[in-house]
PDB file of N, CA and C in Angstrom:
ATOM      1  N   UNK A   1      89.415 109.102 -41.634  1.00  0.00           N
ATOM      2  CA  UNK A   1      90.432 109.902 -41.625  1.00  0.00           C
ATOM      3  C   UNK A   1      90.102 109.562 -39.752  1.00  0.00           C
ATOM      4  N   UNK A   2      90.863 110.208 -39.104  1.00  0.00           N
ATOM      5  CA  UNK A   2      90.613 110.488 -37.879  1.00  0.00           C
ATOM      6  C   UNK A   2      89.258 110.487 -37.307  1.00  0.00           C
ATOM      7  N   UNK A   3      88.937 111.986 -37.622  1.00  0.00           N
ATOM      8  CA  UNK A   3      87.542 112.830 -37.241  1.00  0.00           C
ATOM      9  C   UNK A   3      86.394 111.715 -37.357  1.00  0.00           C
ATOM     10  N   UNK A   4      86.413 110.859 -38.462  1.00  0.00           N
ATOM     11  CA  UNK A   4      85.283 109.865 -38.583  1.00  0.00           C
ATOM     12  C   UNK A   4      85.329 109.108 -38.058  1.00  0.00           C
ATOM     13  N   UNK A   5      86.593 108.125 -36.880  1.00  0.00           N
ATOM     14  CA  UNK A   5      86.904 107.231 -36.588  1.00  0.00           C
ATOM     15  C   UNK A   5      86.486 108.064 -34.594  1.00  0.00           C
ATOM     16  N   UNK A   6      87.029 109.578 -34.887  1.00  0.00           N
ATOM     17  CA  UNK A   6      86.749 109.526 -33.405  1.00  0.00           C
ATOM     18  C   UNK A   6      85.175 109.872 -33.001  1.00  0.00           C
ATOM     19  N   UNK A   7      84.104 110.675 -34.495  1.00  0.00           N
ATOM     20  CA  UNK A   7      82.845 110.790 -34.271  1.00  0.00           C
ATOM     21  C   UNK A   7      81.959 109.464 -34.372  1.00  0.00           C
ATOM     22  N   UNK A   8      82.655 108.669 -34.395  1.00  0.00           N
ATOM     23  CA  UNK A   8      81.886 107.253 -35.271  1.00  0.00           C
ATOM     24  C   UNK A   8      81.766 106.470 -33.137  1.00  0.00           C
ATOM     25  N   UNK A   9      82.886 106.906 -32.240  1.00  0.00           N
ATOM     26  CA  UNK A   9      83.220 106.561 -30.971  1.00  0.00           C
ATOM     27  C   UNK A   9      82.370 107.235 -30.333  1.00  0.00           C
ATOM     28  N   UNK A  10      81.343 108.717 -30.398  1.00  0.00           N
ATOM     29  CA  UNK A  10      80.755 108.620 -29.904  1.00  0.00           C
ATOM     30  C   UNK A  10      79.926 107.897 -29.887  1.00  0.00           C
ATOM     31  N   UNK A  11      78.737 107.618 -28.550  1.00  0.00           N
ATOM     32  CA  UNK A  11      77.957 106.640 -28.105  1.00  0.00           C
ATOM     33  C   UNK A  11      76.385 107.427 -28.878  1.00  0.00           C
ATOM     34  N   UNK A  12      75.854 105.976 -29.998  1.00  0.00           N
ATOM     35  CA  UNK A  12      74.983 105.888 -30.686  1.00  0.00           C
ATOM     36  C   UNK A  12      74.683 107.105 -32.200  1.00  0.00           C
ATOM     37  N   UNK A  13      75.974 107.681 -32.783  1.00  0.00           N
ATOM     38  CA  UNK A  13      76.466 108.082 -33.619  1.00  0.00           C
ATOM     39  C   UNK A  13      76.279 107.315 -34.386  1.00  0.00           C
ATOM     40  N   UNK A  14      77.127 105.981 -34.680  1.00  0.00           N
ATOM     41  CA  UNK A  14      76.977 105.261 -35.859  1.00  0.00           C
ATOM     42  C   UNK A  14      75.683 104.154 -36.007  1.00  0.00           C
ATOM     43  N   UNK A  15      74.685 104.380 -34.811  1.00  0.00           N
ATOM     44  CA  UNK A  15      73.213 104.497 -35.456  1.00  0.00           C
ATOM     45  C   UNK A  15      72.758 105.294 -36.009  1.00  0.00           C
ATOM     46  N   UNK A  16      73.521 106.499 -35.939  1.00  0.00           N
ATOM     47  CA  UNK A  16      72.652 107.978 -36.494  1.00  0.00           C
ATOM     48  C   UNK A  16      73.422 108.016 -37.669  1.00  0.00           C
ATOM     49  N   UNK A  17      74.552 107.274 -37.413  1.00  0.00           N
ATOM     50  CA  UNK A  17      74.841 107.525 -39.525  1.00  0.00           C
ATOM     51  C   UNK A  17      74.464 106.750 -40.181  1.00  0.00           C
ATOM     52  N   UNK A  18      74.015 104.833 -39.605  1.00  0.00           N
ATOM     53  CA  UNK A  18      73.724 104.269 -40.162  1.00  0.00           C
ATOM     54  C   UNK A  18      71.818 104.343 -41.149  1.00  0.00           C
ATOM     55  N   UNK A  19      71.381 105.154 -39.186  1.00  0.00           N
ATOM     56  CA  UNK A  19      70.251 105.245 -40.165  1.00  0.00           C
ATOM     57  C   UNK A  19      69.889 106.489 -41.321  1.00  0.00           C
ATOM     58  N   UNK A  20      70.797 107.656 -40.903  1.00  0.00           N
ATOM     59  CA  UNK A  20      70.818 108.492 -41.912  1.00  0.00           C
ATOM     60  C   UNK A  20      71.093 107.858 -43.206  1.00  0.00           C
ATOM     61  N   UNK A  21      72.276 107.162 -43.702  1.00  0.00           N
ATOM     62  CA  UNK A  21      72.431 107.061 -44.810  1.00  0.00           C
ATOM     63  C   UNK A  21      71.431 105.952 -45.146  1.00  0.00           C
ATOM     64  N   UNK A  22      70.537 105.012 -44.802  1.00  0.00           N
ATOM     65  CA  UNK A  22      69.373 104.377 -44.705  1.00  0.00           C
ATOM     66  C   UNK A  22      67.869 105.086 -45.484  1.00  0.00           C
ATOM     67  N   UNK A  23      68.152 106.381 -44.897  1.00  0.00           N
ATOM     68  CA  UNK A  23      67.157 107.487 -44.862  1.00  0.00           C
ATOM     69  C   UNK A  23      67.331 108.058 -46.914  1.00  0.00           C
ATOM     70  N   UNK A  24      68.612 108.365 -46.532  1.00  0.00           N
ATOM     71  CA  UNK A  24      69.276 108.911 -48.127  1.00  0.00           C
ATOM     72  C   UNK A  24      68.766 107.701 -49.094  1.00  0.00           C
ATOM     73  N   UNK A  25      69.538 106.654 -48.813  1.00  0.00           N
ATOM     74  CA  UNK A  25      69.195 105.771 -49.915  1.00  0.00           C
ATOM     75  C   UNK A  25      67.939 105.111 -50.725  1.00  0.00           C
ATOM     76  N   UNK A  26      67.305 105.260 -48.836  1.00  0.00           N
ATOM     77  CA  UNK A  26      65.292 104.664 -49.604  1.00  0.00           C
ATOM     78  C   UNK A  26      65.011 105.621 -50.748  1.00  0.00           C
ATOM     79  N   UNK A  27      64.766 107.126 -50.188  1.00  0.00           N
ATOM     80  CA  UNK A  27      64.919 108.250 -50.878  1.00  0.00           C
ATOM     81  C   UNK A  27      65.146 108.479 -52.786  1.00  0.00           C
ATOM     82  N   UNK A  28      66.148 108.332 -52.863  1.00  0.00           N
ATOM     83  CA  UNK A  28      67.154 108.044 -53.788  1.00  0.00           C
ATOM     84  C   UNK A  28      66.593 106.842 -54.267  1.00  0.00           C
ATOM     85  N   UNK A  29      66.194 105.608 -53.788  1.00  0.00           N
ATOM     86  CA  UNK A  29      65.699 104.387 -54.244  1.00  0.00           C
ATOM     87  C   UNK A  29      64.161 104.948 -55.002  1.00  0.00           C
ATOM     88  N   UNK A  30      63.883 105.652 -54.637  1.00  0.00           N
ATOM     89  CA  UNK A  30      62.236 106.181 -54.392  1.00  0.00           C
ATOM     90  C   UNK A  30      62.186 107.290 -55.426  1.00  0.00           C
ATOM     91  N   UNK A  31      63.202 107.711 -56.402  1.00  0.00           N
ATOM     92  CA  UNK A  31      63.233 108.574 -56.722  1.00  0.00           C
ATOM     93  C   UNK A  31      62.684 109.751 -56.781  1.00  0.00           C
ATOM     94  N   UNK A  32      62.408 109.835 -55.012  1.00  0.00           N
ATOM     95  CA  UNK A  32      62.456 111.158 -54.635  1.00  0.00           C
ATOM     96  C   UNK A  32      63.075 112.843 -53.888  1.00  0.00           C
ATOM     97  N   UNK A  33      63.683 113.258 -54.989  1.00  0.00           N
ATOM     98  CA  UNK A  33      64.455 114.089 -54.929  1.00  0.00           C
ATOM     99  C   UNK A  33      64.495 114.384 -54.128  1.00  0.00           C
ATOM    100  N   UNK A  34      63.233 116.134 -53.594  1.00  0.00           N
ATOM    101  CA  UNK A  34      63.443 116.201 -52.353  1.00  0.00           C
ATOM    102  C   UNK A  34      63.791 116.131 -50.797  1.00  0.00           C
ATOM    103  N   UNK A  35      63.241 114.170 -50.747  1.00  0.00           N
ATOM    104  CA  UNK A  35      63.355 114.491 -49.799  1.00  0.00           C
ATOM    105  C   UNK A  35      64.686 113.220 -49.343  1.00  0.00           C
ATOM    106  N   UNK A  36      65.431 113.242 -50.865  1.00  0.00           N
ATOM    107  CA  UNK A  36      66.653 112.700 -50.777  1.00  0.00           C
ATOM    108  C   UNK A  36      67.553 113.706 -50.062  1.00  0.00           C
ATOM    109  N   UNK A  37      67.825 114.839 -51.125  1.00  0.00           N
ATOM    110  CA  UNK A  37      68.544 116.068 -50.669  1.00  0.00           C
ATOM    111  C   UNK A  37      68.472 116.809 -49.005  1.00  0.00           C
ATOM    112  N   UNK A  38      66.787 116.365 -48.183  1.00  0.00           N
ATOM    113  CA  UNK A  38      66.335 116.653 -47.163  1.00  0.00           C
ATOM    114  C   UNK A  38      67.303 115.739 -46.322  1.00  0.00           C
ATOM    115  N   UNK A  39      67.188 114.780 -46.754  1.00  0.00           N
ATOM    116  CA  UNK A  39      68.186 113.575 -46.151  1.00  0.00           C
ATOM    117  C   UNK A  39      69.632 113.559 -45.957  1.00  0.00           C
ATOM    118  N   UNK A  40      70.077 114.093 -47.034  1.00  0.00           N
ATOM    119  CA  UNK A  40      71.434 114.268 -47.112  1.00  0.00           C
ATOM    120  C   UNK A  40      71.645 115.578 -46.592  1.00  0.00           C
ATOM    121  N   UNK A  41      71.331 116.663 -46.794  1.00  0.00           N
ATOM    122  CA  UNK A  41      71.574 117.423 -45.559  1.00  0.00           C
ATOM    123  C   UNK A  41      71.777 117.547 -44.206  1.00  0.00           C
ATOM    124  N   UNK A  42      70.483 116.971 -43.866  1.00  0.00           N
ATOM    125  CA  UNK A  42      70.437 116.263 -42.361  1.00  0.00           C
ATOM    126  C   UNK A  42      71.215 115.901 -41.920  1.00  0.00           C
ATOM    127  N   UNK A  43      72.006 115.021 -42.714  1.00  0.00           N
ATOM    128  CA  UNK A  43      73.548 113.766 -42.220  1.00  0.00           C
ATOM    129  C   UNK A  43      74.338 114.473 -42.303  1.00  0.00           C
ATOM    130  N   UNK A  44      74.273 115.622 -43.444  1.00  0.00           N
ATOM    131  CA  UNK A  44      75.680 116.131 -43.711  1.00  0.00           C
ATOM    132  C   UNK A  44      75.580 117.441 -42.256  1.00  0.00           C
ATOM    133  N   UNK A  45      74.972 117.263 -41.515  1.00  0.00           N
ATOM    134  CA  UNK A  45      74.692 118.847 -40.795  1.00  0.00           C
ATOM    135  C   UNK A  45      75.202 118.088 -39.667  1.00  0.00           C
ATOM    136  N   UNK A  46      74.647 116.809 -39.275  1.00  0.00           N
ATOM    137  CA  UNK A  46      75.102 116.057 -38.317  1.00  0.00           C
ATOM    138  C   UNK A  46      76.264 115.797 -38.277  1.00  0.00           C
ATOM    139  N   UNK A  47      77.412 114.921 -39.238  1.00  0.00           N
ATOM    140  CA  UNK A  47      78.216 115.635 -39.239  1.00  0.00           C
ATOM    141  C   UNK A  47      79.092 116.777 -38.917  1.00  0.00           C
ATOM    142  N   UNK A  48      79.239 117.013 -39.966  1.00  0.00           N
ATOM    143  CA  UNK A  48      79.292 118.550 -39.226  1.00  0.00           C
ATOM    144  C   UNK A  48      79.637 119.214 -37.994  1.00  0.00           C
ATOM    145  N   UNK A  49      78.405 118.822 -37.663  1.00  0.00           N
ATOM    146  CA  UNK A  49      78.292 118.757 -35.712  1.00  0.00           C
ATOM    147  C   UNK A  49      79.120 118.222 -35.409  1.00  0.00           C
ATOM    148  N   UNK A  50      79.275 116.838 -35.053  1.00  0.00           N
ATOM    149  CA  UNK A  50      80.220 115.561 -34.638  1.00  0.00           C
ATOM    150  C   UNK A  50      81.556 116.396 -35.265  1.00  0.00           C
ATOM    151  N   UNK A  51      81.839 116.313 -35.828  1.00  0.00           N
ATOM    152  CA  UNK A  51      83.220 117.090 -36.288  1.00  0.00           C
ATOM    153  C   UNK A  51      83.740 118.755 -35.910  1.00  0.00           C
ATOM    154  N   UNK A  52      82.758 118.998 -35.266  1.00  0.00           N
ATOM    155  CA  UNK A  52      83.139 120.087 -34.756  1.00  0.00           C
ATOM    156  C   UNK A  52      83.271 120.138 -33.586  1.00  0.00           C
ATOM    157  N   UNK A  53      82.489 119.214 -33.076  1.00  0.00           N
ATOM    158  CA  UNK A  53      82.661 118.884 -31.640  1.00  0.00           C
ATOM    159  C   UNK A  53      84.325 118.218 -31.586  1.00  0.00           C
ATOM    160  N   UNK A  54      84.720 117.403 -32.156  1.00  0.00           N
ATOM    161  CA  UNK A  54      85.907 116.574 -32.265  1.00  0.00           C
ATOM    162  C   UNK A  54      86.729 117.973 -32.102  1.00  0.00           C
ATOM    163  N   UNK A  55      87.000 119.116 -33.165  1.00  0.00           N
ATOM    164  CA  UNK A  55      87.543 119.991 -33.187  1.00  0.00           C
ATOM    165  C   UNK A  55      87.746 120.206 -31.634  1.00  0.00           C
ATOM    166  N   UNK A  56      86.681 121.391 -31.562  1.00  0.00           N
ATOM    167  CA  UNK A  56      87.439 121.490 -29.716  1.00  0.00           C
ATOM    168  C   UNK A  56      87.368 120.612 -28.654  1.00  0.00           C
ATOM    169  N   UNK A  57      87.208 119.394 -28.525  1.00  0.00           N
ATOM    170  CA  UNK A  57      87.432 118.367 -27.413  1.00  0.00           C
ATOM    171  C   UNK A  57      85.739 117.832 -27.169  1.00  0.00           C
ATOM    172  N   UNK A  58      85.239 118.502 -26.958  1.00  0.00           N
ATOM    173  CA  UNK A  58      83.862 118.496 -26.657  1.00  0.00           C
ATOM    174  C   UNK A  58      82.830 117.569 -26.943  1.00  0.00           C
ATOM    175  N   UNK A  59      83.510 116.417 -27.544  1.00  0.00           N
ATOM    176  CA  UNK A  59      82.894 114.860 -28.402  1.00  0.00           C
ATOM    177  C   UNK A  59      82.068 114.706 -27.420  1.00  0.00           C
ATOM    178  N   UNK A  60      80.259 114.229 -27.708  1.00  0.00           N
ATOM    179  CA  UNK A  60      79.927 113.791 -27.024  1.00  0.00           C
ATOM    180  C   UNK A  60      78.849 114.331 -26.168  1.00  0.00           C
ATOM    181  N   UNK A  61      78.909 115.215 -25.629  1.00  0.00           N
ATOM    182  CA  UNK A  61      78.717 115.704 -24.541  1.00  0.00           C
ATOM    183  C   UNK A  61      76.852 115.913 -24.785  1.00  0.00           C
ATOM    184  N   UNK A  62      76.675 116.363 -26.295  1.00  0.00           N
ATOM    185  CA  UNK A  62      75.179 117.347 -26.884  1.00  0.00           C
ATOM    186  C   UNK A  62      75.495 116.205 -27.897  1.00  0.00           C
ATOM    187  N   UNK A  63      74.429 115.861 -28.025  1.00  0.00           N
ATOM    188  CA  UNK A  63      73.538 115.207 -30.050  1.00  0.00           C
ATOM    189  C   UNK A  63      72.882 115.488 -30.062  1.00  0.00           C
ATOM    190  N   UNK A  64      72.719 116.266 -32.002  1.00  0.00           N
ATOM    191  CA  UNK A  64      71.322 116.616 -32.410  1.00  0.00           C
ATOM    192  C   UNK A  64      70.577 115.339 -32.458  1.00  0.00           C
ATOM    193  N   UNK A  65      69.448 116.177 -32.199  1.00  0.00           N
ATOM    194  CA  UNK A  65      67.590 115.000 -32.381  1.00  0.00           C
ATOM    195  C   UNK A  65      67.922 114.145 -33.177  1.00  0.00           C
ATOM    196  N   UNK A  66      68.074 112.977 -33.085  1.00  0.00           N
ATOM    197  CA  UNK A  66      67.704 111.418 -34.060  1.00  0.00           C
ATOM    198  C   UNK A  66      66.867 111.331 -34.833  1.00  0.00           C
ATOM    199  N   UNK A  67      66.712 110.882 -35.346  1.00  0.00           N
ATOM    200  CA  UNK A  67      65.183 110.715 -36.434  1.00  0.00           C
ATOM    201  C   UNK A  67      64.874 109.512 -36.280  1.00  0.00           C
TER     202      UNK A  67
END
């Protein structure tokens, strides 16, 4: 949706999203459920952060720590 396009326009966010997906995929492929869960939670928290920034019009002001 529009919020995804807006969040991915934030400098560095595309790289963070790809890295998050990679971490999830590696953990699932290794059948490491605790690590997969933690990676998914980090990825979703990051997404929520950027969607909230987009909603309040402050996208790009601060980024959570990248992995």
